[in-house]
């Protein structure tokens, strides 16, 4: 029997599906290995391309101007968007904690110590290097390690000698012989040394003199010209008072002193003598029964107001470098456009008395002129305020000897870098003074600035880093003509124009109890809101804030302090504030030896609480601007201001040399009115958008997976902030004002013939005053174009 192999039986290990080979394995496609390699290479290429595209998108810049221009990287969670890590807040401290430091740190006793240091010796511009070094080192000690000295070579004068004598002709009737002149009165030209006031008797105290006054020796009859305002001189001419070849005897006040000299010079006068009349001292006078300083609050009869005679409203800054910084080796220009060519000196009212009395009975009385000539305060001393000129047998001999040199001066600059480098807030005060003291002007501000910096330094020690950059400045040379600030702005103009949000100035921090502020309208709201955060030193009601006792008046920006170059040349919205004296306050001895630490301690701010208070206000305004994610400026306030300013100009047009009728007024100003209406609409929309974005930022809880929404919100806020930052610059006119091209702003400038006081729409106003219809139309067209352009720019997507 044939034997067969036994078939295997299935068990639990047997596969359910049997694989039965039917032929040998072969590749599905020919060239299999080649295709495999190509597939790998293609996949690698695609992956590399994807990575490259991601990197390109990741670092592609985002447009802050238009969301439609944003790349797809907005939606990439790994994209580096350059958003500060801490945004929308600063690093290290909550805002409320920062505010606590800034309100609790400024200390009256420390302010007293800083004041005592700054007022202990002379510190004229270009002669205060030791104070500059001390200030820099003190700021570094406070924690502002990035502090340095920035120097310029400035053209200035220093006094060598002077004389003022009233001469009387003895042999006037002897025509054949030379006149025999004798000295009827020799002015002391000195301030009394007071045992109660230490700095008044320093061996190195500064003589009485005028900055930028011309050297000269003239003898001539003299004329009383009231305040020496442009209109005062017009009224003298209308009254046929001879001015050419005469010396002007003029009261301080009303207009900047340099403009008094400028107008006298233009009318052919050969010299100017200025004095402070107690009639301008309000209720606190000797005539009203007040003892004079140091025994009482009234003006010391020997006090003299020094000061600059530069033509401030025509060309501030170093007169030899108009429009560019006075660095070593810079080309120097002639100075005739900026400083006088006739001599001038300041005197006390004690020295003015014999000169005024000698005019009694000569020429018309001031009381026969208009109301601006009334109010002389020396009637009780026998002065009748006759105009003159002095009789031919009386003349003044005015001798003034000044040394003009080019010398270094020193700004101290401190910086706290923020996380947003192209948004900057600058705080400044000048350090130089005409006298050894300067307790009010400027060193009450200097003491306050030290306390502001010490406060921010403590915040830095607590780990704080600001959202925006803060720059602190201690200017030199302000008193001569805003030299330090103007030269610095001229040097750093490109950076300032691109970066600066605001400039916050305090010149006189305090010389009395009344808050005074001037500001660009963009800053009105942040200022008003901050005043409610600080307690007033004058607590007539418990818990009273500074805002509660403030008179609610914000002046327009003029000149006379370091905000001028920022506001009028660079178009940076500025603010100036400080506590000042009133009609019932102790008389402030402006630019006198008696603006001293002793006066401040006795009358100005005995507790030094106002020093600490202005430091708190200054720091808090800065903090609001630096820390709030949406910049705290207000465009609608600007629009409201523009409407108010143009109505003021229309009122001037009705009383101008060639007055306009109502119909002509409407027709002439219609283009500007329309542009302002457009700007008001655009400003309102912009402010509303800013408010909405701030609300969204604080109240919309964006989930983590919608990262692009946070990015879009950040850049929307950046776009709004940029418009706020640059808005003031939109009102600059490159060619400048007629006859004073350094001033570029069409809305704000110092009055051409006032200097201190601000003028609005100055180009139009000056054309109206000069009766130049063509220029009126031209300047309305210029203003209309800039206002319209600003509105269009706000509306751009």
Coordinates of N, CA, C and O in Angstrom, one line a residue, residues 545-660:
X545 N -8.0 119.6 47.2 CA -6.9 119.4 46.2 C -6.5 120.7 45.6 O -7.1 121.8 45.7
X546 N -5.3 120.6 44.9 CA -4.8 121.8 44.2 C -5.9 122.3 43.1 O -6.1 123.5 42.9
X547 N -6.5 121.3 42.5 CA -7.5 121.7 41.5 C -8.7 122.4 42.1 O -9.3 123.2 41.4
X548 N -9.0 122.1 43.3 CA -10.2 122.7 43.9 C -9.9 124.2 44.2 O -10.9 125.0 44.2
X549 N -8.7 124.6 44.5 CA -8.4 126.0 44.8 C -7.8 126.8 43.6 O -7.6 128.0 43.7
X550 N -7.6 126.1 42.5 CA -7.1 126.7 41.3 C -8.1 127.5 40.6 O -9.3 127.2 40.6
X551 N -7.7 128.6 39.9 CA -8.7 129.5 39.2 C -9.2 129.0 37.9 O -9.9 129.7 37.2
X552 N -8.8 127.8 37.5 CA -9.2 127.1 36.3 C -8.8 127.8 35.0 O -9.3 127.5 33.9
X553 N -7.8 128.7 35.1 CA -7.4 129.4 33.9 C -6.1 128.8 33.3 O -5.1 128.6 34.1
X554 N -6.1 128.4 32.0 CA -4.9 127.9 31.4 C -4.5 129.0 30.3 O -5.3 129.2 29.4
X555 N -3.3 129.6 30.4 CA -2.9 130.6 29.5 C -2.4 129.9 28.2 O -2.0 128.7 28.2
X556 N -2.4 130.7 27.1 CA -1.8 130.2 25.9 C -0.3 130.3 26.0 O 0.3 131.0 26.8
X557 N 0.4 129.5 25.2 CA 1.9 129.4 25.2 C 2.5 130.7 24.6 O 2.1 131.0 23.5
X558 N 3.3 131.4 25.3 CA 4.0 132.6 24.8 C 5.5 132.3 24.7 O 6.0 131.5 23.9
X559 N 6.3 133.0 25.5 CA 7.7 132.7 25.6 C 8.2 133.2 27.0 O 7.4 133.4 27.9
X560 N 9.5 133.3 27.1 CA 10.1 133.7 28.4 C 10.6 132.5 29.2 O 11.2 132.7 30.3
X561 N 10.4 131.3 28.7 CA 11.0 130.1 29.4 C 11.3 129.0 28.4 O 11.1 129.2 27.2
X562 N 11.8 127.9 28.9 CA 12.5 126.9 28.1 C 11.5 126.1 27.2 O 12.0 125.3 26.4
X563 N 10.2 126.3 27.3 CA 9.3 125.6 26.5 C 9.3 126.2 25.1 O 8.8 125.5 24.1
X564 N 9.9 127.3 24.9 CA 9.7 128.1 23.6 C 10.2 127.3 22.4 O 9.5 127.1 21.4
X565 N 11.4 126.7 22.5 CA 12.0 126.0 21.4 C 11.2 124.7 21.1 O 11.0 124.3 19.9
X566 N 10.7 124.1 22.1 CA 9.9 122.9 21.9 C 8.6 123.2 21.2 O 8.2 122.6 20.2
X567 N 7.8 124.2 21.7 CA 6.5 124.5 21.2 C 6.6 125.2 19.9 O 5.9 124.8 18.9
X568 N 7.3 126.3 19.8 CA 7.3 127.2 18.6 C 8.2 126.8 17.5 O 8.0 127.3 16.4
X569 N 9.2 126.1 17.8 CA 10.2 125.7 16.8 C 10.1 124.2 16.3 O 10.1 123.9 15.1
X570 N 9.9 123.3 17.3 CA 9.8 121.9 17.0 C 8.4 121.4 17.0 O 8.2 120.2 16.5
X571 N 7.4 122.1 17.4 CA 6.1 121.7 17.3 C 5.8 120.5 18.3 O 5.1 119.6 18.0
X572 N 6.3 120.6 19.5 CA 6.1 119.6 20.5 C 5.2 120.2 21.6 O 5.5 121.3 22.2
X573 N 4.0 119.6 21.9 CA 3.1 120.3 22.8 C 3.8 120.4 24.2 O 4.4 119.5 24.7
X574 N 3.6 121.6 24.8 CA 4.4 121.9 26.0 C 3.4 122.4 27.1 O 2.3 122.9 26.8
X575 N 4.0 122.4 28.3 CA 3.2 122.8 29.5 C 4.2 123.6 30.4 O 5.4 123.1 30.5
X576 N 3.8 124.6 31.0 CA 4.6 125.3 32.0 C 3.7 125.6 33.2 O 2.6 126.1 33.1
X577 N 4.2 125.3 34.4 CA 3.4 125.5 35.6 C 4.3 125.9 36.8 O 5.5 125.6 36.8
X578 N 3.6 126.5 37.8 CA 4.3 126.9 39.0 C 3.4 127.7 39.9 O 2.4 128.2 39.4
X579 N 3.7 127.7 41.2 CA 2.9 128.5 42.1 C 3.5 130.0 42.1 O 4.7 130.1 42.3
X580 N 2.6 131.0 42.0 CA 3.1 132.4 41.9 C 2.5 133.3 42.9 O 1.5 132.9 43.6
X581 N 3.0 134.5 43.0 CA 2.5 135.5 44.0 C 1.2 136.1 43.4 O 1.0 136.1 42.2
X582 N 0.4 136.7 44.3 CA -0.8 137.4 43.9 C -0.8 138.8 44.4 O 0.2 139.3 45.0
X583 N -1.9 139.5 44.3 CA -1.9 141.0 44.6 C -1.7 141.2 46.1 O -1.3 142.2 46.6
X584 N -2.1 140.1 46.9 CA -1.9 140.3 48.4 C -0.7 139.5 48.9 O -0.6 139.4 50.2
X585 N 0.1 138.9 48.1 CA 1.2 138.2 48.5 C 2.4 139.1 48.8 O 2.4 140.3 48.3
X586 N 3.4 138.6 49.5 CA 4.6 139.3 49.7 C 5.2 139.6 48.3 O 5.2 138.8 47.4
X587 N 5.8 140.8 48.1 CA 6.3 141.2 46.8 C 7.5 140.3 46.5 O 8.4 140.1 47.3
X588 N 7.5 139.8 45.3 CA 8.6 138.9 44.8 C 9.6 139.8 44.1 O 9.3 140.5 43.2
X589 N 10.9 139.7 44.6 CA 11.9 140.5 44.1 C 12.6 139.8 42.9 O 13.7 139.3 43.0
X590 N 11.9 139.9 41.8 CA 12.3 139.2 40.6 C 13.7 139.6 40.1 O 13.9 140.8 39.9
X591 N 14.6 138.7 39.8 CA 15.9 138.9 39.3 C 16.7 139.9 40.2 O 17.6 140.5 39.7
X592 N 16.4 139.9 41.4 CA 17.1 140.8 42.4 C 17.9 139.9 43.4 O 17.6 138.8 43.6
X593 N 18.9 140.5 44.0 CA 19.6 139.9 45.1 C 18.6 139.3 46.2 O 19.0 138.4 46.9
X594 N 17.5 139.9 46.3 CA 16.5 139.6 47.4 C 15.6 138.4 46.9 O 14.7 138.0 47.7
X595 N 15.8 137.9 45.7 CA 15.2 136.6 45.4 C 16.1 135.5 46.0 O 16.9 134.8 45.3
X596 N 16.1 135.4 47.3 CA 17.1 134.7 48.1 C 16.5 133.6 48.9 O 15.3 133.5 49.1
X597 N 17.4 132.7 49.4 CA 16.9 131.7 50.3 C 16.2 132.3 51.6 O 15.2 131.8 52.0
X598 N 16.8 133.4 52.0 CA 16.2 134.1 53.2 C 14.8 134.6 52.9 O 13.9 134.4 53.8
X599 N 14.6 135.2 51.8 CA 13.3 135.7 51.4 C 12.3 134.5 51.3 O 11.2 134.6 51.8
X600 N 12.7 133.4 50.6 CA 11.9 132.3 50.4 C 11.5 131.7 51.8 O 10.3 131.3 52.0
X601 N 12.4 131.6 52.7 CA 12.2 131.0 54.0 C 11.3 131.9 54.8 O 10.5 131.3 55.7
X602 N 11.3 133.2 54.6 CA 10.5 134.1 55.4 C 9.1 134.4 54.8 O 8.1 134.4 55.5
X603 N 9.1 134.5 53.5 CA 7.8 134.9 52.8 C 7.3 134.0 51.7 O 6.1 133.8 51.5
X604 N 8.2 133.5 50.9 CA 7.8 132.8 49.6 C 7.1 131.5 49.9 O 6.0 131.2 49.4
X605 N 7.8 130.6 50.6 CA 7.3 129.3 51.0 C 8.0 128.8 52.2 O 8.9 127.9 52.2
X606 N 7.6 129.4 53.4 CA 8.4 129.1 54.6 C 8.4 127.6 54.9 O 9.5 127.1 55.5
X607 N 7.4 126.9 54.7 CA 7.4 125.4 55.0 C 8.0 124.6 53.9 O 8.2 123.4 54.1
X608 N 8.2 125.2 52.7 CA 8.7 124.5 51.5 C 7.7 123.4 51.0 O 8.0 122.5 50.2
X609 N 6.4 123.5 51.5 CA 5.4 122.6 51.0 C 5.0 122.8 49.6 O 4.7 121.8 48.9
X610 N 5.1 124.0 49.1 CA 4.7 124.3 47.7 C 5.8 123.7 46.8 O 5.5 123.3 45.7
X611 N 7.0 123.7 47.3 CA 8.1 123.0 46.5 C 7.8 121.6 46.3 O 7.9 121.0 45.2
X612 N 7.4 120.9 47.4 CA 7.1 119.5 47.3 C 5.8 119.2 46.5 O 5.7 118.3 45.7
X613 N 4.8 120.2 46.6 CA 3.6 120.0 45.8 C 3.8 120.1 44.3 O 3.2 119.3 43.6
X614 N 4.6 121.1 43.9 CA 4.8 121.2 42.4 C 5.6 120.0 41.9 O 5.4 119.5 40.8
X615 N 6.5 119.4 42.8 CA 7.2 118.2 42.4 C 6.2 117.1 42.2 O 6.3 116.3 41.2
X616 N 5.2 116.9 43.0 CA 4.2 115.9 42.9 C 3.4 116.0 41.6 O 3.2 115.1 40.9
X617 N 2.9 117.3 41.4 CA 2.2 117.5 40.2 C 3.0 117.2 38.9 O 2.5 116.6 38.0
X618 N 4.2 117.7 38.9 CA 5.1 117.5 37.8 C 5.3 116.0 37.5 O 5.2 115.5 36.3
X619 N 5.6 115.2 38.5 CA 5.8 113.8 38.4 C 4.6 113.1 37.9 O 4.7 112.1 37.1
X620 N 3.4 113.4 38.4 CA 2.2 112.7 38.1 C 1.7 113.0 36.7 O 1.2 112.1 36.0
X621 N 1.9 114.2 36.2 CA 1.6 114.5 34.8 C 2.5 113.7 33.9 O 2.0 113.1 32.9
X622 N 3.8 113.6 34.2 CA 4.7 112.8 33.5 C 4.3 111.4 33.5 O 4.3 110.7 32.4
X623 N 3.9 110.9 34.7 CA 3.6 109.4 34.8 C 2.3 109.1 33.9 O 2.3 108.0 33.3
X624 N 1.3 110.0 33.9 CA 0.1 109.8 33.1 C 0.5 109.7 31.6 O 0.0 108.8 30.9
X625 N 1.4 110.5 31.2 CA 1.8 110.5 29.8 C 2.7 109.3 29.4 O 2.7 108.8 28.3
X626 N 3.5 108.9 30.4 CA 4.5 107.8 30.2 C 3.8 106.5 30.3 O 4.2 105.5 29.5
X627 N 2.9 106.3 31.2 CA 2.4 104.9 31.5 C 1.1 104.5 30.9 O 0.9 103.3 30.8
X628 N 0.3 105.4 30.5 CA -1.0 105.0 29.9 C -0.8 104.5 28.5 O -0.2 105.2 27.7
X629 N -1.3 103.3 28.2 CA -1.1 102.7 26.9 C -1.5 103.6 25.7 O -0.8 103.7 24.7
X630 N -2.7 104.3 25.8 CA -3.1 105.3 24.9 C -2.6 106.6 25.4 O -3.0 107.0 26.5
X631 N -1.8 107.3 24.6 CA -1.3 108.6 25.0 C -2.4 109.6 25.5 O -3.4 109.8 24.8
X632 N -2.2 110.2 26.7 CA -3.2 111.0 27.2 C -3.1 112.4 26.7 O -2.9 113.4 27.5
X633 N -3.3 112.6 25.4 CA -3.5 113.9 24.8 C -5.0 114.0 24.3 O -5.6 112.9 24.1
X634 N -5.4 115.2 24.0 CA -6.8 115.3 23.6 C -6.9 116.3 22.4 O -6.7 117.5 22.6
X635 N -7.3 115.8 21.3 CA -7.4 116.6 20.0 C -8.6 117.5 20.0 O -8.5 118.6 19.4
X636 N -9.7 117.0 20.6 CA -10.9 117.9 20.6 C -10.6 119.2 21.4 O -11.1 120.3 21.0
X637 N -9.8 119.1 22.5 CA -9.5 120.4 23.2 C -8.7 121.3 22.2 O -8.9 122.5 22.3
X638 N -7.9 120.8 21.4 CA -7.2 121.6 20.4 C -8.2 122.3 19.4 O -8.1 123.5 19.1
X639 N -9.2 121.5 19.0 CA -10.2 122.1 18.0 C -11.0 123.2 18.7 O -11.2 124.2 18.1
X640 N -11.4 123.0 20.0 CA -12.1 124.0 20.7 C -11.2 125.2 20.9 O -11.7 126.4 20.7
X641 N -9.9 125.0 21.1 CA -9.0 126.1 21.3 C -8.9 126.9 19.9 O -8.9 128.2 19.9
X642 N -8.8 126.2 18.8 CA -8.7 126.9 17.5 C -9.9 127.8 17.3 O -9.7 128.9 16.8
X643 N -11.1 127.2 17.6 CA -12.3 128.1 17.4 C -12.2 129.3 18.3 O -12.5 130.4 17.8
X644 N -11.8 129.2 19.5 CA -11.7 130.3 20.4 C -10.7 131.3 19.9 O -10.9 132.5 19.9
X645 N -9.5 130.8 19.4 CA -8.5 131.7 18.9 C -8.9 132.5 17.7 O -8.6 133.7 17.6
X646 N -9.6 131.8 16.8 CA -10.0 132.6 15.6 C -11.1 133.6 15.9 O -11.1 134.7 15.3
X647 N -11.9 133.4 16.9 CA -12.9 134.4 17.3 C -12.2 135.6 17.9 O -12.6 136.7 17.7
X648 N -11.1 135.3 18.6 CA -10.3 136.4 19.2 C -9.6 137.2 18.0 O -9.6 138.5 18.1
X649 N -9.2 136.5 17.0 CA -8.6 137.2 15.9 C -9.6 138.1 15.2 O -9.3 139.2 14.7
X650 N -10.8 137.6 15.0 CA -11.9 138.4 14.4 C -12.2 139.6 15.2 O -12.4 140.7 14.6
X651 N -12.1 139.5 16.5 CA -12.4 140.7 17.3 C -11.3 141.8 17.1 O -11.6 143.0 17.0
X652 N -10.1 141.3 16.9 CA -9.0 142.2 16.6 C -9.2 142.8 15.2 O -8.8 144.0 14.9
X653 N -9.7 142.0 14.2 CA -10.0 142.5 12.9 C -11.0 143.7 12.9 O -10.9 144.6 12.0
X654 N -11.9 143.7 13.8 CA -12.9 144.7 13.9 C -12.3 146.0 14.4 O -12.9 147.1 14.1
X655 N -11.2 146.0 15.1 CA -10.6 147.2 15.6 C -9.2 147.5 15.0 O -8.5 148.3 15.6
X656 N -8.9 146.8 14.0 CA -7.6 146.9 13.3 C -7.5 148.2 12.6 O -8.5 149.0 12.4
X657 N -6.3 148.5 12.0 CA -6.1 149.8 11.3 C -7.1 149.9 10.1 O -7.6 151.0 9.9
X658 N -7.3 148.8 9.4 CA -8.3 148.7 8.4 C -9.4 147.8 8.8 O -9.4 146.6 8.4
X659 N -10.3 148.3 9.6 CA -11.3 147.4 10.3 C -12.2 146.8 9.2 O -12.5 147.4 8.2
X660 N -12.5 145.5 9.5 CA -13.4 144.8 8.6 C -14.9 144.8 9.0 O -15.1 144.8 10.2

